[in-house]
């Protein structure tokens, strides 16, 4: 795996060691989302896939504070709203 950000390397190592089978992890995926006439393009740092749990998009943040990373994962309010629909 090749990453440009230290925070992504820290998260990748934690996922690699901490996620049991059958989780799968994909890194640095581009996406296109369209809703009506609105089209957005972006990139997700990690996509976690589980056959029963589903799919989780994960963004690694905090390059400046990577040494203080606590291992907690949060879901933004915007993402929570999208997941509820």
mmCIF file with all atom_site columns, C-alpha atoms in Angstrom:
data_model
loop_
_atom_site.group_PDB
_atom_site.id
_atom_site.type_symbol
_atom_site.label_atom_id
_atom_site.label_alt_id
_atom_site.label_comp_id
_atom_site.label_asym_id
_atom_site.label_entity_id
_atom_site.label_seq_id
_atom_site.pdbx_PDB_ins_code
_atom_site.Cartn_x
_atom_site.Cartn_y
_atom_site.Cartn_z
_atom_site.occupancy
_atom_site.B_iso_or_equiv
_atom_site.pdbx_formal_charge
_atom_site.auth_seq_id
_atom_site.auth_comp_id
_atom_site.auth_asym_id
_atom_site.auth_atom_id
_atom_site.pdbx_PDB_model_num
ATOM 1  C CA . UNK A 1 1  ? 0.000   0.000   0.000   1.00 0.00 ? 1  UNK A CA 1
ATOM 2  C CA . UNK A 1 2  ? 1.262   3.434   -0.892  1.00 0.00 ? 2  UNK A CA 1
ATOM 3  C CA . UNK A 1 3  ? -0.141  6.454   0.921   1.00 0.00 ? 3  UNK A CA 1
ATOM 4  C CA . UNK A 1 4  ? 0.829   10.101  0.910   1.00 0.00 ? 4  UNK A CA 1
ATOM 5  C CA . UNK A 1 5  ? -0.435  10.884  4.405   1.00 0.00 ? 5  UNK A CA 1
ATOM 6  C CA . UNK A 1 6  ? 0.866   9.597   7.717   1.00 0.00 ? 6  UNK A CA 1
ATOM 7  C CA . UNK A 1 7  ? -2.660  9.395   9.113   1.00 0.00 ? 7  UNK A CA 1
ATOM 8  C CA . UNK A 1 8  ? -3.672  7.009   6.324   1.00 0.00 ? 8  UNK A CA 1
ATOM 9  C CA . UNK A 1 9  ? -0.685  4.780   7.072   1.00 0.00 ? 9  UNK A CA 1
ATOM 10 C CA . UNK A 1 10 ? -1.635  4.666   10.766  1.00 0.00 ? 10 UNK A CA 1
ATOM 11 C CA . UNK A 1 11 ? -5.258  3.808   9.947   1.00 0.00 ? 11 UNK A CA 1
ATOM 12 C CA . UNK A 1 12 ? -4.210  1.221   7.343   1.00 0.00 ? 12 UNK A CA 1
ATOM 13 C CA . UNK A 1 13 ? -1.969  -0.538  9.863   1.00 0.00 ? 13 UNK A CA 1
ATOM 14 C CA . UNK A 1 14 ? -4.731  -0.514  12.500  1.00 0.00 ? 14 UNK A CA 1
ATOM 15 C CA . UNK A 1 15 ? -7.267  -1.938  10.030  1.00 0.00 ? 15 UNK A CA 1
ATOM 16 C CA . UNK A 1 16 ? -4.835  -4.555  8.737   1.00 0.00 ? 16 UNK A CA 1
ATOM 17 C CA . UNK A 1 17 ? -4.097  -5.804  12.252  1.00 0.00 ? 17 UNK A CA 1
ATOM 18 C CA . UNK A 1 18 ? -7.487  -5.227  13.875  1.00 0.00 ? 18 UNK A CA 1
ATOM 19 C CA . UNK A 1 19 ? -10.130 -6.301  11.355  1.00 0.00 ? 19 UNK A CA 1
ATOM 20 C CA . UNK A 1 20 ? -10.942 -10.011 11.314  1.00 0.00 ? 20 UNK A CA 1
ATOM 21 C CA . UNK A 1 21 ? -12.109 -12.031 8.334   1.00 0.00 ? 21 UNK A CA 1
ATOM 22 C CA . UNK A 1 22 ? -14.308 -11.581 6.319   1.00 0.00 ? 22 UNK A CA 1
ATOM 23 C CA . UNK A 1 23 ? -13.714 -7.806  6.318   1.00 0.00 ? 23 UNK A CA 1
ATOM 24 C CA . UNK A 1 24 ? -12.076 -6.447  3.171   1.00 0.00 ? 24 UNK A CA 1
ATOM 25 C CA . UNK A 1 25 ? -10.429 -3.028  2.927   1.00 0.00 ? 25 UNK A CA 1
ATOM 26 C CA . UNK A 1 26 ? -9.898  -0.957  -0.203  1.00 0.00 ? 26 UNK A CA 1
ATOM 27 C CA . UNK A 1 27 ? -7.787  2.214   -0.195  1.00 0.00 ? 27 UNK A CA 1
ATOM 28 C CA . UNK A 1 28 ? -8.061  5.529   -2.052  1.00 0.00 ? 28 UNK A CA 1
ATOM 29 C CA . UNK A 1 29 ? -11.139 5.078   -4.221  1.00 0.00 ? 29 UNK A CA 1
ATOM 30 C CA . UNK A 1 30 ? -12.518 7.763   -6.513  1.00 0.00 ? 30 UNK A CA 1
ATOM 31 C CA . UNK A 1 31 ? -16.293 8.121   -6.734  1.00 0.00 ? 31 UNK A CA 1
ATOM 32 C CA . UNK A 1 32 ? -18.975 10.026  -8.603  1.00 0.00 ? 32 UNK A CA 1
ATOM 33 C CA . UNK A 1 33 ? -22.282 10.770  -6.883  1.00 0.00 ? 33 UNK A CA 1
ATOM 34 C CA . UNK A 1 34 ? -25.252 12.197  -8.723  1.00 0.00 ? 34 UNK A CA 1
ATOM 35 C CA . UNK A 1 35 ? -28.533 13.466  -7.331  1.00 0.00 ? 35 UNK A CA 1
ATOM 36 C CA . UNK A 1 36 ? -30.798 15.014  -9.914  1.00 0.00 ? 36 UNK A CA 1
ATOM 37 C CA . UNK A 1 37 ? -28.716 17.587  -11.772 1.00 0.00 ? 37 UNK A CA 1
ATOM 38 C CA . UNK A 1 38 ? -26.024 17.754  -9.085  1.00 0.00 ? 38 UNK A CA 1
ATOM 39 C CA . UNK A 1 39 ? -22.888 15.739  -9.709  1.00 0.00 ? 39 UNK A CA 1
ATOM 40 C CA . UNK A 1 40 ? -20.071 15.415  -7.178  1.00 0.00 ? 40 UNK A CA 1
ATOM 41 C CA . UNK A 1 41 ? -16.730 13.721  -7.561  1.00 0.00 ? 41 UNK A CA 1
ATOM 42 C CA . UNK A 1 42 ? -14.489 12.792  -4.689  1.00 0.00 ? 42 UNK A CA 1
ATOM 43 C CA . UNK A 1 43 ? -12.171 10.278  -3.104  1.00 0.00 ? 43 UNK A CA 1
ATOM 44 C CA . UNK A 1 44 ? -12.669 8.071   -0.065  1.00 0.00 ? 44 UNK A CA 1
ATOM 45 C CA . UNK A 1 45 ? -9.604  7.028   1.905   1.00 0.00 ? 45 UNK A CA 1
ATOM 46 C CA . UNK A 1 46 ? -10.832 3.577   2.906   1.00 0.00 ? 46 UNK A CA 1
ATOM 47 C CA . UNK A 1 47 ? -13.794 1.427   1.986   1.00 0.00 ? 47 UNK A CA 1
ATOM 48 C CA . UNK A 1 48 ? -14.488 -1.353  4.502   1.00 0.00 ? 48 UNK A CA 1
ATOM 49 C CA . UNK A 1 49 ? -16.629 -4.181  3.145   1.00 0.00 ? 49 UNK A CA 1
ATOM 50 C CA . UNK A 1 50 ? -18.323 -6.987  5.071   1.00 0.00 ? 50 UNK A CA 1
ATOM 51 C CA . UNK A 1 51 ? -20.822 -9.428  3.535   1.00 0.00 ? 51 UNK A CA 1
ATOM 52 C CA . UNK A 1 52 ? -23.282 -9.155  6.462   1.00 0.00 ? 52 UNK A CA 1
ATOM 53 C CA . UNK A 1 53 ? -22.540 -5.738  7.987   1.00 0.00 ? 53 UNK A CA 1
ATOM 54 C CA . UNK A 1 54 ? -22.300 -3.813  4.701   1.00 0.00 ? 54 UNK A CA 1
ATOM 55 C CA . UNK A 1 55 ? -20.013 -1.050  3.490   1.00 0.00 ? 55 UNK A CA 1
ATOM 56 C CA . UNK A 1 56 ? -18.334 1.702   5.503   1.00 0.00 ? 56 UNK A CA 1
ATOM 57 C CA . UNK A 1 57 ? -16.557 4.674   3.909   1.00 0.00 ? 57 UNK A CA 1
ATOM 58 C CA . UNK A 1 58 ? -13.774 5.905   6.178   1.00 0.00 ? 58 UNK A CA 1
ATOM 59 C CA . UNK A 1 59 ? -11.813 9.151   5.945   1.00 0.00 ? 59 UNK A CA 1
ATOM 60 C CA . UNK A 1 60 ? -8.458  9.427   7.729   1.00 0.00 ? 60 UNK A CA 1
ATOM 61 C CA . UNK A 1 61 ? -7.902  12.910  9.155   1.00 0.00 ? 61 UNK A CA 1
ATOM 62 C CA . UNK A 1 62 ? -5.322  14.545  11.375  1.00 0.00 ? 62 UNK A CA 1
ATOM 63 C CA . UNK A 1 63 ? -1.867  14.349  9.818   1.00 0.00 ? 63 UNK A CA 1
ATOM 64 C CA . UNK A 1 64 ? -0.583  16.879  12.341  1.00 0.00 ? 64 UNK A CA 1
ATOM 65 C CA . UNK A 1 65 ? -1.924  14.856  15.288  1.00 0.00 ? 65 UNK A CA 1
ATOM 66 C CA . UNK A 1 66 ? -1.225  11.342  14.091  1.00 0.00 ? 66 UNK A CA 1
ATOM 67 C CA . UNK A 1 67 ? 0.790   10.524  17.207  1.00 0.00 ? 67 UNK A CA 1
ATOM 68 C CA . UNK A 1 68 ? -2.326  11.214  19.300  1.00 0.00 ? 68 UNK A CA 1
ATOM 69 C CA . UNK A 1 69 ? -4.673  9.008   17.281  1.00 0.00 ? 69 UNK A CA 1
ATOM 70 C CA . UNK A 1 70 ? -6.836  7.138   19.754  1.00 0.00 ? 70 UNK A CA 1
ATOM 71 C CA . UNK A 1 71 ? -8.136  4.479   17.405  1.00 0.00 ? 71 UNK A CA 1
ATOM 72 C CA . UNK A 1 72 ? -11.715 5.726   17.587  1.00 0.00 ? 72 UNK A CA 1
ATOM 73 C CA . UNK A 1 73 ? -13.735 5.957   14.401  1.00 0.00 ? 73 UNK A CA 1
ATOM 74 C CA . UNK A 1 74 ? -16.486 8.532   13.983  1.00 0.00 ? 74 UNK A CA 1
ATOM 75 C CA . UNK A 1 75 ? -19.187 9.067   11.395  1.00 0.00 ? 75 UNK A CA 1
ATOM 76 C CA . UNK A 1 76 ? -19.915 12.643  10.375  1.00 0.00 ? 76 UNK A CA 1
ATOM 77 C CA . UNK A 1 77 ? -23.426 14.024  10.820  1.00 0.00 ? 77 UNK A CA 1
ATOM 78 C CA . UNK A 1 78 ? -23.683 14.386  7.039   1.00 0.00 ? 78 UNK A CA 1
ATOM 79 C CA . UNK A 1 79 ? -22.856 10.701  6.570   1.00 0.00 ? 79 UNK A CA 1
ATOM 80 C CA . UNK A 1 80 ? -25.279 9.691   9.322   1.00 0.00 ? 80 UNK A CA 1
ATOM 81 C CA . UNK A 1 81 ? -28.035 11.566  7.501   1.00 0.00 ? 81 UNK A CA 1
ATOM 82 C CA . UNK A 1 82 ? -27.244 9.834   4.214   1.00 0.00 ? 82 UNK A CA 1
ATOM 83 C CA . UNK A 1 83 ? -27.170 6.429   5.918   1.00 0.00 ? 83 UNK A CA 1
ATOM 84 C CA . UNK A 1 84 ? -30.634 7.005   7.423   1.00 0.00 ? 84 UNK A CA 1
ATOM 85 C CA . UNK A 1 85 ? -32.282 7.318   3.998   1.00 0.00 ? 85 UNK A CA 1
#
